[in-house]
């Protein structure tokens, strides 16, 4: 029987889950694949720290070289997170002819080309299903069963923290700050929530997914990004009244050689499949020219769902022993034939607060008309405390730059812009 | 550049779609994988028949041996459908060292062990993503990213025809026969709809999915099967009033070594994710011990979605050239340690028509109590035309055999059973 010797980089909750799953499946793997899996070394920061998982103390080490340079170890599983030192460790492992399985979205999004080049040169594998959306099999699906599709559109709810916050704001009309604090108490948001609420987490994942969907390198820095920190209960209530649900969406579209990639708060019609995805669930919706509409939904984070994806990759690497390296992934920069646009076309939810006087609507409509922004629906609310009147518009599909230009024409003495939120369907 | 020479068995709509996709991706495959794909021969029944696809007439043949025995052809893609002659052709191809990609659920469900044995003996691949649910990547997901999960429960809407019929009956209160006839006119149901409406189609697919989910052979003949032909508008209306949606569900559950596999009309709570899956969409919902809840939703049938899965498999076979054969699949019969039960525990929707007299409810409740069937909710409707009163019960979770025994106790002079429909959540 073949023995595969594995090293772990990191042993937090995900690492503990990977350990448990591997132990649980060891007899089946031995029987099915005639492979014995042995975890030989586990890199941790502090070997003396008490741990809830059952990794034996004698295999813990705080010296990365015990994993990276052990000639017996042929597969390294990384769940340290963060760009460094994880990237350098993985590069070293790959150069030493060890297949790498990683759950690290930041390292893959930022250094994919370096990792892939090292893997190819060493003829070993690089696996990263767990780096995007936990247990949801979006990486393997894009790489294999959907590979013959021209994917035009991919939209995802790929951050559980923000989806939890927005779901509660939608259901109960609560304020952002209050729900965020609750989420922090419940462990659903980090003490420093910036990476989630400002959309970086989603942008890393979108960079990876869009690259695979479009068979083209879509760098992180090309992703337009806007978080949910400015979203008010008023925005959500107005959208709800008009039949929309607010989500932090990661959106990637391709038309010929023009690509748009963006993460921002988005109103979706309440009947859209993604609108039903609540709380800490994640989902990815896409449309390919052959597969048509598809949606994958599940646990996008959490220790065991992430461990599920890591162990899926480990078993795949161990049993198949052949490595598919997407050709676009070995480039730091996208192909020169591609254009990344910030002038996408979408609908807009515009909330203004206007003085309560005749002629206001005509003035606003005039500003919109100057830029050919066509209004689909308008809603005027009763005056609020400061005597100003909320005016809400949903536009027809409009180029972003036209919308921004139209908003600049608004007369600040008559009305001010409270929110501009994009609307997809 | 490596050249891969392919033969097709069949050239209907799916085959035409596969041809188009392969032509469209040829330059990309050549660039990315350094592989040139050439379709050399296409088996059809009548080479003279006019075809809408662009397969050139000179590669058509009506002699299967031109595909099965051509030494240049190393991959055979089959989309003839039906058990025979497709199974024999595939076996011949496999024995002649040709990798097989198939969209044929019947052949895989019934003859998996023979196909797999032939593939293993010849060291070639056997791929069947397209055999279950068109473009939905359920086969690859179960085989790879979810392989470290103990899946306890899998439930699917995996037949588009019945889902279209039931969705319309639910939305509009229409009768079964009427909607079926419309579906036939629209090409959404076959002239002979038995395979769809009596659940055979779903049972074949469930046999394959459950085998992969449980890492154990689940033969087609073990699947309990009940179609939708007896479902009335009255059943659907009563369920709707109580907050349930009716779906033809394929259900597989495993608890230790006991397996239940069943296809039957099922009431689901309106808020269940599967309840939102309407019309010709398919979806598979599952729960694994590590991945937790997951749902894959998309186009489960149709020419291009099915072709998408076939070409995904072809490109996989061509580029990876390593073959994973699930060990359970080489058995005609399931492992002797497994038990297949027909005494599953679920909730029941029971519709009775009773005489309009005092004491009826007491009598029914007594029959239920004798078998420990506990009633969760009861609804009594106004008397209908024949003077009998509809009585509807939803039970608590109950073993199937207890439910059937309780119904046998009912006094036919007092009430008769109109419907028994299982309820899942």
GROMACS .gro file of C-alpha atoms in nm, chain A residues 21 24-25 28 32 135 137 140-141 144-145 147-150 215 281 289-299 304-305 308 311-312 315-316 320 322 324 327, chain B residues 21 24-25 28 32 135 137 140-141 144-145 147-150 215 281 289-299 304-305 308 311-312 315-316 320 322 324 327:
model
   78
   21UNK     CA    1  -1.186   1.418   0.872
   24UNK     CA    2  -1.233   0.937   1.011
   25UNK     CA    3  -1.175   0.846   0.648
   28UNK     CA    4  -1.204   0.396   0.373
   32UNK     CA    5  -1.074   0.227  -0.167
  135UNK     CA    6  -1.776   2.374   0.109
  137UNK     CA    7  -1.775   2.331  -0.494
  140UNK     CA    8  -1.403   2.227  -0.921
  141UNK     CA    9  -1.728   2.310  -1.100
  144UNK     CA   10  -1.421   2.072  -1.490
  145UNK     CA   11  -1.791   2.027  -1.564
  147UNK     CA   12  -1.512   2.426  -1.867
  148UNK     CA   13  -1.678   2.423  -2.210
  149UNK     CA   14  -1.897   2.721  -2.124
  150UNK     CA   15  -1.858   3.082  -2.217
  215UNK     CA   16  -1.038   3.148  -1.848
  281UNK     CA   17  -2.525   3.101   0.370
  289UNK     CA   18  -2.390   2.979  -2.291
  290UNK     CA   19  -2.437   2.600  -2.271
  291UNK     CA   20  -2.522   2.522  -1.908
  292UNK     CA   21  -2.763   2.819  -1.884
  293UNK     CA   22  -2.856   2.938  -1.532
  294UNK     CA   23  -2.702   2.758  -1.237
  295UNK     CA   24  -2.676   2.825  -0.865
  296UNK     CA   25  -2.458   2.659  -0.603
  297UNK     CA   26  -2.557   2.730  -0.245
  298UNK     CA   27  -2.417   2.619   0.089
  299UNK     CA   28  -2.191   2.693   0.380
  304UNK     CA   29  -1.593   2.184   0.901
  305UNK     CA   30  -1.730   2.310   0.566
  308UNK     CA   31  -1.455   1.936   0.384
  311UNK     CA   32  -0.987   1.708   0.247
  312UNK     CA   33  -1.170   1.675  -0.087
  315UNK     CA   34  -0.792   1.297  -0.146
  316UNK     CA   35  -0.809   1.417  -0.504
  320UNK     CA   36  -0.527   1.121  -0.906
  322UNK     CA   37  -0.212   1.450  -1.218
  324UNK     CA   38  -0.425   2.063  -1.418
  327UNK     CA   39  -0.285   2.853  -1.844
  446UNK     CA   40  -1.934   2.303  -2.825
  449UNK     CA   41  -1.631   2.633  -3.054
  450UNK     CA   42  -1.365   2.535  -2.800
  453UNK     CA   43  -0.885   2.719  -2.681
  457UNK     CA   44  -0.449   2.555  -2.336
  560UNK     CA   45  -2.560   2.065  -1.644
  562UNK     CA   46  -2.242   1.920  -1.149
  565UNK     CA   47  -1.823   1.557  -0.995
  566UNK     CA   48  -1.923   1.727  -0.670
  569UNK     CA   49  -1.438   1.497  -0.554
  570UNK     CA   50  -1.503   1.798  -0.329
  572UNK     CA   51  -1.579   1.280  -0.098
  573UNK     CA   52  -1.477   1.320   0.268
  574UNK     CA   53  -1.837   1.363   0.381
  575UNK     CA   54  -2.070   1.116   0.541
  640UNK     CA   55  -1.998   0.525  -0.135
  706UNK     CA   56  -3.541   2.358  -1.310
  714UNK     CA   57  -2.145   1.578   0.824
  715UNK     CA   58  -1.868   1.820   0.726
  716UNK     CA   59  -2.006   2.030   0.439
  717UNK     CA   60  -2.344   2.075   0.614
  718UNK     CA   61  -2.638   2.185   0.396
  719UNK     CA   62  -2.577   2.236   0.026
  720UNK     CA   63  -2.795   2.282  -0.280
  721UNK     CA   64  -2.704   2.268  -0.647
  722UNK     CA   65  -2.965   2.408  -0.882
  723UNK     CA   66  -2.982   2.448  -1.258
  724UNK     CA   67  -3.097   2.309  -1.589
  729UNK     CA   68  -2.713   2.237  -2.447
  730UNK     CA   69  -2.706   2.188  -2.067
  733UNK     CA   70  -2.220   2.113  -2.146
  736UNK     CA   71  -1.801   1.818  -2.314
  737UNK     CA   72  -1.685   1.890  -1.959
  740UNK     CA   73  -1.216   1.769  -2.190
  741UNK     CA   74  -1.150   1.622  -1.848
  745UNK     CA   75  -0.622   1.442  -1.725
  747UNK     CA   76  -0.625   0.930  -1.519
  749UNK     CA   77  -1.103   0.721  -1.085
  752UNK     CA   78  -1.486   0.077  -0.575
   0.00000   0.00000   0.00000
